[in-house]
Coordinates of C-alpha atoms in Angstrom, one line a residue:
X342 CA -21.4 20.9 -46.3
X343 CA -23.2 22.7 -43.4
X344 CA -23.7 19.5 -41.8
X345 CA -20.3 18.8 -41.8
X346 CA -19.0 22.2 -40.5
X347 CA -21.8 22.2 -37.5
X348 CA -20.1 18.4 -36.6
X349 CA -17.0 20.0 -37.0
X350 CA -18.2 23.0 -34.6
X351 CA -20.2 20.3 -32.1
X352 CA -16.8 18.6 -31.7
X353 CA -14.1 21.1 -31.1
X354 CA -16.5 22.6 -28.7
X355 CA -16.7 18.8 -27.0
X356 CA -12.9 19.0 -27.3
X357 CA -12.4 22.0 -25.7
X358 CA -14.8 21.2 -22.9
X359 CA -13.2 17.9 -22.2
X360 CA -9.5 19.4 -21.9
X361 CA -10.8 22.6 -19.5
X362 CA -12.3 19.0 -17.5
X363 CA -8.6 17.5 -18.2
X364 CA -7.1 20.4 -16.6
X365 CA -9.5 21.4 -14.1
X366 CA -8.4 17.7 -12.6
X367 CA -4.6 18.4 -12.9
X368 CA -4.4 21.8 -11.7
X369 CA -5.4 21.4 -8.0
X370 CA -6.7 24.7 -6.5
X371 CA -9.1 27.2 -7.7
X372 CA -8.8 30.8 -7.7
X373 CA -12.2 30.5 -5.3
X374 CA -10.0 28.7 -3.0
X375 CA -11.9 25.6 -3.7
X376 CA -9.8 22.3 -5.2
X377 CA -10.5 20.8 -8.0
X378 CA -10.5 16.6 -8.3
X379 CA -13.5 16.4 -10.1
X380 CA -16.9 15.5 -8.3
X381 CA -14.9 14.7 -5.0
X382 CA -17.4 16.2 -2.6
X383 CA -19.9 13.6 -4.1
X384 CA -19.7 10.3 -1.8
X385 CA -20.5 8.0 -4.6
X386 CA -17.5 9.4 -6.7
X387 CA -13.9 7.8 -7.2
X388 CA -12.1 10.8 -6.1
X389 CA -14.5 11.2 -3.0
X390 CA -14.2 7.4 -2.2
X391 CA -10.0 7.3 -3.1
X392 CA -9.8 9.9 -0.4
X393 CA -12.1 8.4 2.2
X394 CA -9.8 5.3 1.5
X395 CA -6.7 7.6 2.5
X396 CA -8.1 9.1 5.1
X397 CA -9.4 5.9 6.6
X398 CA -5.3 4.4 5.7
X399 CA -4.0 7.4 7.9
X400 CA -6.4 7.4 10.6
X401 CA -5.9 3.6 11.3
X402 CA -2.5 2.6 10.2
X403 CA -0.6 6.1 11.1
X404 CA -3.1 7.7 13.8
X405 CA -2.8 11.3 12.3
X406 CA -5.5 13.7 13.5
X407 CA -8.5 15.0 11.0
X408 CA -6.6 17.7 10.9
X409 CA -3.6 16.2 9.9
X410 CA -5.6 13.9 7.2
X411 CA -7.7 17.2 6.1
X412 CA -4.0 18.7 4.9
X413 CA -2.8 15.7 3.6
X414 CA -5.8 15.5 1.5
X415 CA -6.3 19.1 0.3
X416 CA -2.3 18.5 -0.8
X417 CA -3.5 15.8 -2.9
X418 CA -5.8 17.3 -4.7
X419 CA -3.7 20.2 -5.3
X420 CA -1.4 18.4 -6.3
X421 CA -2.9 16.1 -8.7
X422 CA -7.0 16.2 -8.2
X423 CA -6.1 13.2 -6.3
X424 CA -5.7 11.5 -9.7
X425 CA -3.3 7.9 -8.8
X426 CA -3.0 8.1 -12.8
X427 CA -1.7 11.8 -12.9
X428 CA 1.4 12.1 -14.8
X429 CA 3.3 15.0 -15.8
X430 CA 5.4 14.0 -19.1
X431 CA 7.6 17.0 -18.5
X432 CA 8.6 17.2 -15.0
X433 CA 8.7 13.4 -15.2
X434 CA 6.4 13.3 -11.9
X435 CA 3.0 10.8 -11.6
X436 CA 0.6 9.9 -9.0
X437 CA -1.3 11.5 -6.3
X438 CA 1.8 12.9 -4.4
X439 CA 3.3 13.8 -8.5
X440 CA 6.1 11.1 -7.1
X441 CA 9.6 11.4 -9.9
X442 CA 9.3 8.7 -11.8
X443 CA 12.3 9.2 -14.3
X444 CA 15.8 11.3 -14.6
X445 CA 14.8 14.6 -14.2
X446 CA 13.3 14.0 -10.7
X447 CA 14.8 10.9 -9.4
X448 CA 12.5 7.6 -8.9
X449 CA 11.0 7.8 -6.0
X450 CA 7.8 6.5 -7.7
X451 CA 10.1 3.0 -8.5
X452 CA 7.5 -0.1 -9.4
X453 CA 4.6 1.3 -7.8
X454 CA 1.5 0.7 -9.6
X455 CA -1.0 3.3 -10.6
X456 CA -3.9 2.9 -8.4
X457 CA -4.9 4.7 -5.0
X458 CA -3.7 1.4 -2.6
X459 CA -0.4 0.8 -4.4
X460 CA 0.1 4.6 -3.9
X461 CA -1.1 5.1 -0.2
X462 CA 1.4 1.9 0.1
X463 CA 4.1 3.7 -0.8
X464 CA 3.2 6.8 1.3
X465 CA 3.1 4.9 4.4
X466 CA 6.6 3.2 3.8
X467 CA 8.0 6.7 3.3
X468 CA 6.2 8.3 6.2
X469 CA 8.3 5.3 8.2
X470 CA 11.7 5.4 6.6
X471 CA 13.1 8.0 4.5
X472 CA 10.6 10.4 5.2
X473 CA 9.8 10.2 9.0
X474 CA 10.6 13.5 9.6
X475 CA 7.5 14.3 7.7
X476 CA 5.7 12.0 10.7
X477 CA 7.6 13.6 13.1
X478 CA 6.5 17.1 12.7
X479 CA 2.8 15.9 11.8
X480 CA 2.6 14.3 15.2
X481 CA 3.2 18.1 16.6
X482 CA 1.2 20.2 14.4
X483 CA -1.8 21.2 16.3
X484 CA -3.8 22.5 13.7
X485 CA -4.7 22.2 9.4
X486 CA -1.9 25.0 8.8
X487 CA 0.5 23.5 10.7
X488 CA -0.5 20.3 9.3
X489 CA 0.0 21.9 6.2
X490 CA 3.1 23.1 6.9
X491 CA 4.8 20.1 7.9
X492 CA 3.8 18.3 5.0
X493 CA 4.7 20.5 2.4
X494 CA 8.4 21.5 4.0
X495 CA 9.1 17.9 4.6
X496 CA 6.8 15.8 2.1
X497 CA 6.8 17.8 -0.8
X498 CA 10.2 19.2 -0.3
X499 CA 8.6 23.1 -0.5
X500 CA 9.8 26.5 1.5
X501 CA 7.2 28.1 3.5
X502 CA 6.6 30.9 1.6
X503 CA 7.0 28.9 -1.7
X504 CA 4.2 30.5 -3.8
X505 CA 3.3 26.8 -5.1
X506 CA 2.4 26.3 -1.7
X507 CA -0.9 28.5 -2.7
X508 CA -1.4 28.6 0.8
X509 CA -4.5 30.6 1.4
X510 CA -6.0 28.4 -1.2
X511 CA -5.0 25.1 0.1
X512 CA -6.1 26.3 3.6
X513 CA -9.3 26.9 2.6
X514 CA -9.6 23.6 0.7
X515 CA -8.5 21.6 3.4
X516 CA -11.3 23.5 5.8
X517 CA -14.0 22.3 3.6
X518 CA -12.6 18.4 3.2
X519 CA -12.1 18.4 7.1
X520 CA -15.5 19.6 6.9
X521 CA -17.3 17.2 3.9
X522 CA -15.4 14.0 5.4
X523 CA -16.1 14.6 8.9
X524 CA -12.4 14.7 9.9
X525 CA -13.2 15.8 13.9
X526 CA -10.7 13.5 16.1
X527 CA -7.8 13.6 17.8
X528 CA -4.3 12.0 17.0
X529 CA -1.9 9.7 18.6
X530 CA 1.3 9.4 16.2
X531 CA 3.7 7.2 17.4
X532 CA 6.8 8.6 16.1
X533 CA 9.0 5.1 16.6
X534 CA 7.4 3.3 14.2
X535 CA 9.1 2.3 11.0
X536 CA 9.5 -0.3 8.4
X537 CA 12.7 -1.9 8.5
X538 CA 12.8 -3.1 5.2
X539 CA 12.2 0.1 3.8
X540 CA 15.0 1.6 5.4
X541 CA 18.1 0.1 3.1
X542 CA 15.8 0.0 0.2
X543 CA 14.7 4.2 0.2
X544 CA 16.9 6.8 -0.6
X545 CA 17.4 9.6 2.8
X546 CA 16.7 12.6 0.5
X547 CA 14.6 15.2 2.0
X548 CA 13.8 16.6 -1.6
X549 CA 10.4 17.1 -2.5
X550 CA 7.7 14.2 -4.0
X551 CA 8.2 16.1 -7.7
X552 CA 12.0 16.3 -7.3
X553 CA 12.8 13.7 -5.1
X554 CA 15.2 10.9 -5.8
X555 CA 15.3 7.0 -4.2
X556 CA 13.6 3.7 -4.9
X557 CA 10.4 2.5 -3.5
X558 CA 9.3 -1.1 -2.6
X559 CA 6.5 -1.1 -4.8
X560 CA 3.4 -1.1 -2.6
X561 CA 4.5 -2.7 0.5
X562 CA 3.1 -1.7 3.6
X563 CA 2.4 -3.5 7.4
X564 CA -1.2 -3.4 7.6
X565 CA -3.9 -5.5 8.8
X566 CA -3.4 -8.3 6.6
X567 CA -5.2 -11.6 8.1
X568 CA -2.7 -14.7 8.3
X569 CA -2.7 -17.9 6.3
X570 CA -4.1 -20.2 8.8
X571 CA -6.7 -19.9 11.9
X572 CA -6.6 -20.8 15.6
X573 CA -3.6 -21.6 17.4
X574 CA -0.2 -22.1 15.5
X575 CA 3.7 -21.9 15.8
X576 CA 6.0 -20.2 13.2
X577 CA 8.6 -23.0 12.0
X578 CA 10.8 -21.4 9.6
X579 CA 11.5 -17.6 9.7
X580 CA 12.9 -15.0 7.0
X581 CA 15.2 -15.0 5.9
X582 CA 16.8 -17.7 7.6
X583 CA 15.2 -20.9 8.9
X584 CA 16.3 -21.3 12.0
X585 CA 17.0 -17.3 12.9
X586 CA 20.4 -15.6 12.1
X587 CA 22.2 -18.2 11.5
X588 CA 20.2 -20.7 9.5
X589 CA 19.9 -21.4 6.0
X590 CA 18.5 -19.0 3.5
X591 CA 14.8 -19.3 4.0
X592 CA 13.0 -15.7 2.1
X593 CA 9.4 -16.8 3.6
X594 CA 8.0 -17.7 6.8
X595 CA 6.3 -21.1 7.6
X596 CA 3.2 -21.2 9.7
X597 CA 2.0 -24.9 11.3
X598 CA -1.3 -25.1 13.0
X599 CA -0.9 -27.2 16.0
X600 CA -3.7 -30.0 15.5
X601 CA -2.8 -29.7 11.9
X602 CA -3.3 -32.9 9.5
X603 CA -3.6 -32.4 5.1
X604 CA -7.3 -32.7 5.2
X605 CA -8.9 -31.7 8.3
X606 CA -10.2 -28.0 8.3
X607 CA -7.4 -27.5 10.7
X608 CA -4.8 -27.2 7.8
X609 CA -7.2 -24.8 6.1
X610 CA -4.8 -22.2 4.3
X611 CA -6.3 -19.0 3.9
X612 CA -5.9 -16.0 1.4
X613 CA -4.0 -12.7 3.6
X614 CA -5.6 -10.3 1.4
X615 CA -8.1 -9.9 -1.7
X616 CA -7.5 -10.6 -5.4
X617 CA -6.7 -12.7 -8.2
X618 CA -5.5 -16.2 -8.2
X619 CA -2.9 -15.4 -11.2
X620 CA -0.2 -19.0 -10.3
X621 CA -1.4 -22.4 -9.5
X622 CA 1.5 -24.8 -10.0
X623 CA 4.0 -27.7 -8.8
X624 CA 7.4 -26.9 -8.1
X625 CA 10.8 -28.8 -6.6
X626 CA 11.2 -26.7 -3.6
X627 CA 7.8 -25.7 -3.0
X628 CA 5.6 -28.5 -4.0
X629 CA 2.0 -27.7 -5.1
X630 CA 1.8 -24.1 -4.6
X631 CA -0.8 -21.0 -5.8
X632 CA 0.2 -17.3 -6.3
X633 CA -2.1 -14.3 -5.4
X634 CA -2.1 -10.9 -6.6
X635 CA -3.7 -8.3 -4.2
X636 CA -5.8 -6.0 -5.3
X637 CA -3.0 -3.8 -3.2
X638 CA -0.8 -5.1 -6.5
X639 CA 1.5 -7.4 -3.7
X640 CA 2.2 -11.0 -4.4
X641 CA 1.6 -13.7 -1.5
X642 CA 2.9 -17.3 -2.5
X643 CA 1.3 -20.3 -0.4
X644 CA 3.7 -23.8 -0.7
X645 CA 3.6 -26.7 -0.1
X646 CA 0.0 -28.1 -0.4
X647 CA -0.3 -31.6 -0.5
X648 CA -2.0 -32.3 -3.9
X649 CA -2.9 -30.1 -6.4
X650 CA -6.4 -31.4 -5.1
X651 CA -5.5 -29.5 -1.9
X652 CA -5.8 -26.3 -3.7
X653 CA -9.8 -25.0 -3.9
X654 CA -9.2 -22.2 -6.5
X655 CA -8.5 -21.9 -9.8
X656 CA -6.2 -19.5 -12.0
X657 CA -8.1 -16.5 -12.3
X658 CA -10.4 -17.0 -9.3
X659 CA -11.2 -13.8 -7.4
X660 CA -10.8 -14.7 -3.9
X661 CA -11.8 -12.7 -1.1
X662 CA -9.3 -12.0 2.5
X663 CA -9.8 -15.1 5.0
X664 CA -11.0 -17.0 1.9
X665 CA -9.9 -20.8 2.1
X666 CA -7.7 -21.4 -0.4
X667 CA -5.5 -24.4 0.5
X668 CA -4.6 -27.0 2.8
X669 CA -1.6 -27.1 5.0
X670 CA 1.0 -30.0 3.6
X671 CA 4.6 -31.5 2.9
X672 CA 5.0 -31.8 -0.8
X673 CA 8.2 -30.3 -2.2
X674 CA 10.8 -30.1 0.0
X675 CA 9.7 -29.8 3.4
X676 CA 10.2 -31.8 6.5
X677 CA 6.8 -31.4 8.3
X678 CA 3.1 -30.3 7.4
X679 CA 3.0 -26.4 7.5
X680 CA 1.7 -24.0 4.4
X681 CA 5.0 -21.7 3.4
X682 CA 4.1 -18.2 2.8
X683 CA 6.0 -15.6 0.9
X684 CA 5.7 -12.0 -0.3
X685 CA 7.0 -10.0 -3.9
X686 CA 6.4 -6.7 -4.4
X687 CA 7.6 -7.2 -8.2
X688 CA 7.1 -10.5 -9.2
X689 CA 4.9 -13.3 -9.7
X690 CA 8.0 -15.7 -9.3
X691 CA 10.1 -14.1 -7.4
X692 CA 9.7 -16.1 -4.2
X693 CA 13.6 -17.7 -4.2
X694 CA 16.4 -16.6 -2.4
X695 CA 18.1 -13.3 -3.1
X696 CA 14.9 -12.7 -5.8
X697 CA 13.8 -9.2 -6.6
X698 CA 11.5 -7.9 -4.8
X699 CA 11.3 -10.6 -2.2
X700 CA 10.3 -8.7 1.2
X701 CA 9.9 -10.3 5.1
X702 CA 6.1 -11.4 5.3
X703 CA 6.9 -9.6 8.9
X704 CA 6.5 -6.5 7.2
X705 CA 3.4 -7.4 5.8
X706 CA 1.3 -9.6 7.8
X707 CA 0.8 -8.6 11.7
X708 CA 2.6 -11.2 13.3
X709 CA 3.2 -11.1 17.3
X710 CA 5.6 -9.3 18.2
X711 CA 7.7 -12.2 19.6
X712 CA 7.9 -13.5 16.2
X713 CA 9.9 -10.0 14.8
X714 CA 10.0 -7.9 12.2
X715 CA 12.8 -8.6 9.3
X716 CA 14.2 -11.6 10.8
X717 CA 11.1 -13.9 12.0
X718 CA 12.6 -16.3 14.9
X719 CA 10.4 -20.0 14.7
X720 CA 8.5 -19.4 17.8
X721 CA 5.1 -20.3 19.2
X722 CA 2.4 -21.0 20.0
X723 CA 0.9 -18.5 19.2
X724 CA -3.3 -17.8 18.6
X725 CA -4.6 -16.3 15.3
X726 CA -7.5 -14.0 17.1
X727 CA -5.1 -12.5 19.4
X728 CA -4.3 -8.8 17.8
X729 CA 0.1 -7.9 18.8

């Protein structure tokens, strides 16, 4: 019997241990003014290395300052420990940002999936549609509290002197990340940039990220993807038309090398981005075709292969970005050799016309900038190394 009641004592205390861990993770900020997230001043953490991925994100794909990326960081962790799998049940909020996910909020959070790239995705799309404004006064804060500032009013939808703010708290926070992640540069924000095919799909609510309201794409972002082929090539068939505006429905683009056979390593097809070969089929339209889901939870669709042969992976391969893949080919129905490359932010199959969750590889992939954005014109040639 005293066995039995010192286990019983050994694990409440393990219980109650592990919950005061629980909350330490949710609740963000400390009454020391430090934030809580864990171990994330330990580089060989997930927290640490989930924020160096952020930072990294905003650095490169936004050009926000270190202090800018020091506030947006401290935010997360008050907000969530910089947990992607937060959730709060009752406010119906989840994610790093605490994004509404349900009725009482709104869905801003939409299909995105719970990880760190899906959700820094979805950032980025807002920062360049719905929520520019939030970029806009980033790109003029000149410090970490105006940094702060400017995300929190715009962002997180919060008044200045909200008391959830905690702002002596999160100052001091976001002091020591600038300070543990090394965040001492400057910032160039361009303030024009957007994502056009954000724009019709995101609500224009300036509410916060735990009361906001609006779809998402899902974890879609323009990044530095590689392209499908190498060396020089022309664009044949845009999106979402084939022949521009006023072509037929074409929701992909189609990229031809220009010494291009269906053997030769100069129809080499290669994977845009890691992950997981999850499709490898024959279709109608499409001919022999494979499907890859990202590890950034996107689907890339790669047609027309000549032979299933053609295809050098396997269902449940992990393939790696710039990996070949595929050859370059006219099976299905197509009128020349080119490899026909679509995006889903949903779906697996959704690579028809009018399918959900279909997006313009444009807003995924950097093509040049002759080629366009939403609507891809057929145009070339153009050279795989050169960076538009």
């Amino acid at each position: 019997m005293s066995l039995c009641v010192v286990l019983g004592i050994v694990f409440i205390i393990s219980a109650f241990i592990a919950s005061i861990g629980a909350t330490q993770c949710a609740s963000g900020i400390g009454g020391d003014g430090h934030a809580y997230g864990g171990d994330w001043q330990n580089v060989d953490s997930q927290t640490h290395q989930s924020m160096q991925y952020t930072a990294d994100r905003l650095k490169n794909e936004l050009h926000f300052s270190g202090d800018n990326v020091a506030a947006v960081l401290a935010i997360g962790l008050r907000e969530s420990g910089f947990n992607p799998n937060a959730v709060n049940p009752k406010g119906e909020v989840k994610g790093i940002f605490q994004w509404g996910y349900g009725t009482t909020n709104g869905n801003r959070y939409g299909e995105t999936q719970d990880n760190v790239e899906a959700q820094i995705n979805l950032t980025i799309n807002e920062l360049r549609s719905n929520r520019k404004v939030t970029l806009v006064d980033m790109a003029q804060a000149n410090n970490i509290e105006s940094s702060l500032i400017a995300w929190d009013t715009n962002f997180e939808g919060l008044k200045v002197n909200d008391p959830q703010r905690k702002a002596a708290d999160i100052l001091a926070t976001a002091n020591e990340v600038k300070k543990v992640f090394q965040l001492d540069y400057a910032g160039n924000i361009d303030t024009s940039q957007n994502n056009s095919s954000a724009s019709s799909d995101l609500s224009d609510s300036s509410t916060s990220a735990s009361a906001g309201a609006g779809a998402c794409l899902g974890g879609l972002a323009t990044n530095d993807n590689g392209l499908p082929i190498k060396g020089k090539y022309n664009i044949t068939g845009g999106y979402p038309n084939y022949n521009g505006a006023d072509g037929a429905p074409h929701y992909g683009v189609d990229f031809q090398t220009v010494d291009h056979d269906e053997t030769g390593a100069a129809s080499n097809v290669y994977a845009v981005a890691s992950g997981t070969v999850i499709k490898v089929g024959n279709s109608k339209e499409g001919g022999y075709f494979l499907v890859i889901k990202g590890d950034d939870g996107v689907y890339t669709y790669y047609g027309h292969a000549p032979s299933k042969e053609a295809i050098v992976v396997n269902t449940g391969d992990k393939v790696q970005k710039g990996q070949h893949i595929s050859h370059e080919g006219q099976s299905g129905e197509a009128t020349g050799i080119h490899v026909h490359f679509g995006v889903n932010t949903k779906s697996d199959q959704g690579f028809g016309i009018q399918a959900d969750g279909n997006r313009s590889p444009g807003q995924y992939l950097k093509l040049p900038k002759a080629a366009g954005e939403s609507i891809v014109i057929p145009s070339g040639p153009f050279d795989s190394q050169e960076k538009d």
